[in-house]
Amino acid sequence: MPLVYRIDALDNIFYVNDAWMVWARQNDGDSVMPDYVLGRKLWACMGDPTVLQIYQRMVAQARAGKPVQFNYRCDSPAHRRVFAMSIHSTDGIEVEFASALVHEEVRPVVALLQPGRKRDQRMLRICSWCQRVAVSVDRWLPVEEAAQVLHLMEADSLPCITHGMCERCAETMLKTLEGDSSV
Ligand SMILES: [Zn+2]
Protein backbone atom coordinates (compact mmCIF):
# COMPACT_ATOMS: atom_id res chain seq x y z
CA MET A 1 0.00 0.00 0.00
CA PRO A 2 1.62 3.29 -1.04
CA LEU A 3 1.95 6.20 1.39
CA VAL A 4 -0.23 8.99 0.04
CA TYR A 5 -0.74 12.66 0.77
CA ARG A 6 -2.53 15.33 -1.24
CA ILE A 7 -2.35 19.11 -1.50
CA ASP A 8 -5.11 21.52 -2.52
CA ALA A 9 -5.08 24.58 -4.80
CA LEU A 10 -3.24 26.59 -2.13
CA ASP A 11 -0.61 23.86 -1.62
CA ASN A 12 -2.00 22.96 1.80
CA ILE A 13 -1.89 19.30 2.79
CA PHE A 14 -5.53 18.23 3.16
CA TYR A 15 -5.34 14.44 3.06
CA VAL A 16 -3.06 11.64 4.24
CA ASN A 17 -4.02 7.97 3.91
CA ASP A 18 -4.01 5.34 6.66
CA ALA A 19 -0.77 3.80 5.42
CA TRP A 20 0.90 7.21 5.65
CA MET A 21 -0.33 7.65 9.25
CA VAL A 22 0.87 4.23 10.35
CA TRP A 23 4.24 4.86 8.73
CA ALA A 24 4.60 8.31 10.28
CA ARG A 25 3.76 7.00 13.74
CA GLN A 26 6.36 4.23 13.45
CA ASN A 27 9.13 6.34 11.99
CA ASP A 28 8.93 9.99 12.93
CA GLY A 29 6.78 10.35 16.02
CA ASP A 30 4.64 13.33 16.94
CA SER A 31 6.08 15.95 14.62
CA VAL A 32 4.37 14.38 11.60
CA MET A 33 1.06 13.38 13.18
CA PRO A 34 -2.06 14.29 11.17
CA ASP A 35 -3.07 17.07 13.59
CA TYR A 36 0.23 18.73 12.93
CA VAL A 37 0.47 18.05 9.20
CA LEU A 38 -3.09 18.56 7.91
CA GLY A 39 -3.82 22.13 6.89
CA ARG A 40 -0.14 23.05 6.69
CA LYS A 41 1.53 24.29 3.57
CA LEU A 42 3.63 21.62 1.90
CA TRP A 43 6.50 24.11 1.66
CA ALA A 44 6.57 24.63 5.43
CA CYS A 45 8.45 21.37 5.89
CA MET A 46 11.13 22.19 3.29
CA GLY A 47 13.90 24.30 4.73
CA ASP A 48 16.37 23.82 1.91
CA PRO A 49 16.04 26.22 -1.08
CA THR A 50 17.06 23.61 -3.68
CA VAL A 51 14.59 21.03 -2.38
CA LEU A 52 11.91 23.72 -2.29
CA GLN A 53 12.61 24.86 -5.85
CA ILE A 54 12.56 21.34 -7.23
CA TYR A 55 9.34 20.39 -5.43
CA GLN A 56 7.66 23.57 -6.68
CA ARG A 57 8.61 22.71 -10.25
CA MET A 58 7.41 19.14 -9.83
CA VAL A 59 4.05 20.34 -8.51
CA ALA A 60 3.72 22.77 -11.44
CA GLN A 61 4.52 19.98 -13.89
CA ALA A 62 1.99 17.61 -12.27
CA ARG A 63 -0.69 20.31 -12.47
CA ALA A 64 0.18 20.77 -16.15
CA GLY A 65 -0.86 17.14 -16.66
CA LYS A 66 2.59 15.55 -16.66
CA PRO A 67 3.16 13.17 -13.76
CA VAL A 68 6.60 13.14 -12.17
CA GLN A 69 8.29 9.93 -11.01
CA PHE A 70 11.56 9.34 -9.26
CA ASN A 71 13.21 7.03 -6.74
CA TYR A 72 14.58 8.24 -3.44
CA ARG A 73 16.11 6.83 -0.28
CA CYS A 74 14.31 7.09 3.03
CA ASP A 75 16.33 5.10 5.55
CA SER A 76 15.68 4.24 9.16
CA PRO A 77 18.60 3.76 11.55
CA ALA A 78 18.58 -0.01 10.86
CA HIS A 79 17.26 -0.15 7.28
CA ARG A 80 18.26 1.07 3.86
CA ARG A 81 15.11 1.78 1.92
CA VAL A 82 14.33 2.89 -1.61
CA PHE A 83 10.95 4.41 -2.38
CA ALA A 84 9.36 5.20 -5.74
CA MET A 85 7.59 8.55 -5.69
CA SER A 86 4.80 9.39 -8.09
CA ILE A 87 3.38 12.92 -8.22
CA HIS A 88 0.28 13.54 -10.28
CA SER A 89 -2.87 15.62 -10.55
CA THR A 90 -6.18 14.41 -11.93
CA ASP A 91 -7.83 17.86 -12.18
CA GLY A 92 -4.91 20.25 -12.60
CA ILE A 93 -5.46 21.62 -9.08
CA GLU A 94 -5.08 19.00 -6.38
CA VAL A 95 -1.81 17.10 -6.43
CA GLU A 96 -1.23 13.61 -5.04
CA PHE A 97 2.13 12.34 -3.76
CA ALA A 98 2.35 8.55 -3.54
CA SER A 99 5.43 6.71 -2.26
CA ALA A 100 5.83 2.96 -2.58
CA LEU A 101 8.59 0.95 -0.93
CA VAL A 102 10.56 -0.82 -3.67
CA HIS A 103 13.57 -2.10 -1.74
CA GLU A 104 14.52 -2.60 1.88
CA GLU A 105 17.59 -4.14 3.49
CA VAL A 106 18.73 -4.48 7.08
CA ARG A 107 22.02 -2.93 8.19
CA PRO A 108 23.78 -2.31 11.50
CA VAL A 109 22.10 0.58 13.35
CA VAL A 110 23.42 4.01 12.36
CA ALA A 111 23.45 6.11 15.55
CA LEU A 112 23.46 9.36 13.57
CA LEU A 113 19.94 8.59 12.35
CA GLN A 114 18.57 7.52 15.72
CA PRO A 115 16.06 9.89 17.26
CA GLY A 116 16.62 10.65 20.94
CA ARG A 117 20.44 10.64 20.76
CA LYS A 118 22.34 13.46 22.41
CA ARG A 119 23.03 16.21 19.85
CA ASP A 120 25.43 19.14 19.82
CA GLN A 121 25.55 22.37 17.81
CA ARG A 122 27.22 20.92 14.73
CA MET A 123 25.00 20.57 11.68
CA LEU A 124 25.32 17.82 9.10
CA ARG A 125 23.54 17.99 5.77
CA ILE A 126 21.92 14.84 4.48
CA CYS A 127 20.57 14.54 0.94
CA SER A 128 16.80 13.95 0.88
CA TRP A 129 17.12 11.93 -2.32
CA CYS A 130 20.16 9.64 -1.89
CA GLN A 131 20.71 9.92 1.90
CA ARG A 132 24.38 10.66 1.46
CA VAL A 133 25.94 12.99 4.02
CA ALA A 134 28.06 16.08 3.27
CA VAL A 135 31.41 15.51 4.99
CA SER A 136 32.84 18.68 3.42
CA VAL A 137 31.57 21.35 1.04
CA ASP A 138 31.38 19.18 -2.06
CA ARG A 139 31.99 15.67 -0.78
CA TRP A 140 28.97 13.48 -0.06
CA LEU A 141 29.34 9.96 1.38
CA PRO A 142 26.92 7.18 2.31
CA VAL A 143 25.86 7.67 5.91
CA GLU A 144 27.86 4.68 7.24
CA GLU A 145 31.08 5.96 5.62
CA ALA A 146 30.39 9.52 6.73
CA ALA A 147 30.04 8.32 10.33
CA GLN A 148 33.49 6.73 10.09
CA VAL A 149 35.20 9.65 8.34
CA LEU A 150 33.76 12.10 10.89
CA HIS A 151 34.56 9.77 13.84
CA LEU A 152 30.95 9.65 14.94
CA MET A 153 31.04 5.98 15.95
CA GLU A 154 32.90 6.74 19.18
CA ALA A 155 31.45 10.20 19.85
CA ASP A 156 29.15 10.65 22.84
CA SER A 157 27.25 13.48 21.20
CA LEU A 158 26.21 13.69 17.57
CA PRO A 159 25.66 16.56 15.14
CA CYS A 160 22.12 17.63 14.26
CA ILE A 161 20.86 16.57 10.87
CA THR A 162 19.47 18.97 8.32
CA HIS A 163 17.91 17.80 5.05
CA GLY A 164 19.13 19.21 1.76
CA MET A 165 20.05 17.95 -1.65
CA CYS A 166 23.44 16.97 -3.06
CA GLU A 167 24.61 18.44 -6.37
CA ARG A 168 24.34 15.11 -8.16
CA CYS A 169 20.69 14.57 -7.21
CA ALA A 170 19.79 18.23 -7.91
CA GLU A 171 21.33 17.96 -11.38
CA THR A 172 19.53 14.71 -12.16
CA MET A 173 16.17 16.06 -11.03
CA LEU A 174 16.60 19.37 -12.85
CA LYS A 175 17.51 17.53 -16.03
CA THR A 176 14.39 15.39 -15.70
CA LEU A 177 12.25 18.49 -15.22
CA GLU A 178 14.02 20.50 -17.93
CA GLY A 179 12.99 17.86 -20.42
CA ASP A 180 9.51 19.34 -20.07
CA SER A 181 9.11 22.75 -21.72
CA SER A 182 5.87 23.54 -19.89
CA VAL A 183 7.56 24.16 -16.53
ZN1 LIG B 1 21.77 13.06 -3.28
Coordinates of C-alpha atoms and ligand atoms in Angstrom, one line a residue:
M1 CA 0.0 0.0 0.0
P2 CA 1.6 3.3 -1.0
L3 CA 2.0 6.2 1.4
V4 CA -0.2 9.0 0.0
Y5 CA -0.7 12.7 0.8
R6 CA -2.5 15.3 -1.2
I7 CA -2.4 19.1 -1.5
D8 CA -5.1 21.5 -2.5
A9 CA -5.1 24.6 -4.8
L10 CA -3.2 26.6 -2.1
D11 CA -0.6 23.9 -1.6
N12 CA -2.0 23.0 1.8
I13 CA -1.9 19.3 2.8
F14 CA -5.5 18.2 3.2
Y15 CA -5.3 14.4 3.1
V16 CA -3.1 11.6 4.2
N17 CA -4.0 8.0 3.9
D18 CA -4.0 5.3 6.7
A19 CA -0.8 3.8 5.4
W20 CA 0.9 7.2 5.7
M21 CA -0.3 7.7 9.3
V22 CA 0.9 4.2 10.4
W23 CA 4.2 4.9 8.7
A24 CA 4.6 8.3 10.3
R25 CA 3.8 7.0 13.7
Q26 CA 6.4 4.2 13.5
N27 CA 9.1 6.3 12.0
D28 CA 8.9 10.0 12.9
G29 CA 6.8 10.4 16.0
D30 CA 4.6 13.3 16.9
S31 CA 6.1 15.9 14.6
V32 CA 4.4 14.4 11.6
M33 CA 1.1 13.4 13.2
P34 CA -2.1 14.3 11.2
D35 CA -3.1 17.1 13.6
Y36 CA 0.2 18.7 12.9
V37 CA 0.5 18.1 9.2
L38 CA -3.1 18.6 7.9
G39 CA -3.8 22.1 6.9
R40 CA -0.1 23.1 6.7
K41 CA 1.5 24.3 3.6
L42 CA 3.6 21.6 1.9
W43 CA 6.5 24.1 1.7
A44 CA 6.6 24.6 5.4
C45 CA 8.4 21.4 5.9
M46 CA 11.1 22.2 3.3
G47 CA 13.9 24.3 4.7
D48 CA 16.4 23.8 1.9
P49 CA 16.0 26.2 -1.1
T50 CA 17.1 23.6 -3.7
V51 CA 14.6 21.0 -2.4
L52 CA 11.9 23.7 -2.3
Q53 CA 12.6 24.9 -5.9
I54 CA 12.6 21.3 -7.2
Y55 CA 9.3 20.4 -5.4
Q56 CA 7.7 23.6 -6.7
R57 CA 8.6 22.7 -10.2
M58 CA 7.4 19.1 -9.8
V59 CA 4.1 20.3 -8.5
A60 CA 3.7 22.8 -11.4
Q61 CA 4.5 20.0 -13.9
A62 CA 2.0 17.6 -12.3
R63 CA -0.7 20.3 -12.5
A64 CA 0.2 20.8 -16.1
G65 CA -0.9 17.1 -16.7
K66 CA 2.6 15.6 -16.7
P67 CA 3.2 13.2 -13.8
V68 CA 6.6 13.1 -12.2
Q69 CA 8.3 9.9 -11.0
F70 CA 11.6 9.3 -9.3
N71 CA 13.2 7.0 -6.7
Y72 CA 14.6 8.2 -3.4
R73 CA 16.1 6.8 -0.3
C74 CA 14.3 7.1 3.0
D75 CA 16.3 5.1 5.6
S76 CA 15.7 4.2 9.2
P77 CA 18.6 3.8 11.6
A78 CA 18.6 0.0 10.9
H79 CA 17.3 -0.2 7.3
R80 CA 18.3 1.1 3.9
R81 CA 15.1 1.8 1.9
V82 CA 14.3 2.9 -1.6
F83 CA 10.9 4.4 -2.4
A84 CA 9.4 5.2 -5.7
M85 CA 7.6 8.6 -5.7
S86 CA 4.8 9.4 -8.1
I87 CA 3.4 12.9 -8.2
H88 CA 0.3 13.5 -10.3
S89 CA -2.9 15.6 -10.6
T90 CA -6.2 14.4 -11.9
D91 CA -7.8 17.9 -12.2
G92 CA -4.9 20.3 -12.6
I93 CA -5.5 21.6 -9.1
E94 CA -5.1 19.0 -6.4
V95 CA -1.8 17.1 -6.4
E96 CA -1.2 13.6 -5.0
F97 CA 2.1 12.3 -3.8
A98 CA 2.3 8.5 -3.5
S99 CA 5.4 6.7 -2.3
A100 CA 5.8 3.0 -2.6
L101 CA 8.6 0.9 -0.9
V102 CA 10.6 -0.8 -3.7
H103 CA 13.6 -2.1 -1.7
E104 CA 14.5 -2.6 1.9
E105 CA 17.6 -4.1 3.5
V106 CA 18.7 -4.5 7.1
R107 CA 22.0 -2.9 8.2
P108 CA 23.8 -2.3 11.5
V109 CA 22.1 0.6 13.3
V110 CA 23.4 4.0 12.4
A111 CA 23.4 6.1 15.5
L112 CA 23.5 9.4 13.6
L113 CA 19.9 8.6 12.3
Q114 CA 18.6 7.5 15.7
P115 CA 16.1 9.9 17.3
G116 CA 16.6 10.6 20.9
R117 CA 20.4 10.6 20.8
K118 CA 22.3 13.5 22.4
R119 CA 23.0 16.2 19.8
D120 CA 25.4 19.1 19.8
Q121 CA 25.6 22.4 17.8
R122 CA 27.2 20.9 14.7
M123 CA 25.0 20.6 11.7
L124 CA 25.3 17.8 9.1
R125 CA 23.5 18.0 5.8
I126 CA 21.9 14.8 4.5
C127 CA 20.6 14.5 0.9
S128 CA 16.8 14.0 0.9
W129 CA 17.1 11.9 -2.3
C130 CA 20.2 9.6 -1.9
Q131 CA 20.7 9.9 1.9
R132 CA 24.4 10.7 1.5
V133 CA 25.9 13.0 4.0
A134 CA 28.1 16.1 3.3
V135 CA 31.4 15.5 5.0
S136 CA 32.8 18.7 3.4
V137 CA 31.6 21.3 1.0
D138 CA 31.4 19.2 -2.1
R139 CA 32.0 15.7 -0.8
W140 CA 29.0 13.5 -0.1
L141 CA 29.3 10.0 1.4
P142 CA 26.9 7.2 2.3
V143 CA 25.9 7.7 5.9
E144 CA 27.9 4.7 7.2
E145 CA 31.1 6.0 5.6
A146 CA 30.4 9.5 6.7
A147 CA 30.0 8.3 10.3
Q148 CA 33.5 6.7 10.1
V149 CA 35.2 9.7 8.3
L150 CA 33.8 12.1 10.9
H151 CA 34.6 9.8 13.8
L152 CA 31.0 9.7 14.9
M153 CA 31.0 6.0 15.9
E154 CA 32.9 6.7 19.2
A155 CA 31.4 10.2 19.9
D156 CA 29.1 10.7 22.8
S157 CA 27.2 13.5 21.2
L158 CA 26.2 13.7 17.6
P159 CA 25.7 16.6 15.1
C160 CA 22.1 17.6 14.3
I161 CA 20.9 16.6 10.9
T162 CA 19.5 19.0 8.3
H163 CA 17.9 17.8 5.0
G164 CA 19.1 19.2 1.8
M165 CA 20.0 18.0 -1.6
C166 CA 23.4 17.0 -3.1
E167 CA 24.6 18.4 -6.4
R168 CA 24.3 15.1 -8.2
C169 CA 20.7 14.6 -7.2
A170 CA 19.8 18.2 -7.9
E171 CA 21.3 18.0 -11.4
T172 CA 19.5 14.7 -12.2
M173 CA 16.2 16.1 -11.0
L174 CA 16.6 19.4 -12.8
K175 CA 17.5 17.5 -16.0
T176 CA 14.4 15.4 -15.7
L177 CA 12.3 18.5 -15.2
E178 CA 14.0 20.5 -17.9
G179 CA 13.0 17.9 -20.4
D180 CA 9.5 19.3 -20.1
S181 CA 9.1 22.8 -21.7
S182 CA 5.9 23.5 -19.9
V183 CA 7.6 24.2 -16.5
Ligands
ZN1 ZN 21.8 13.1 -3.3

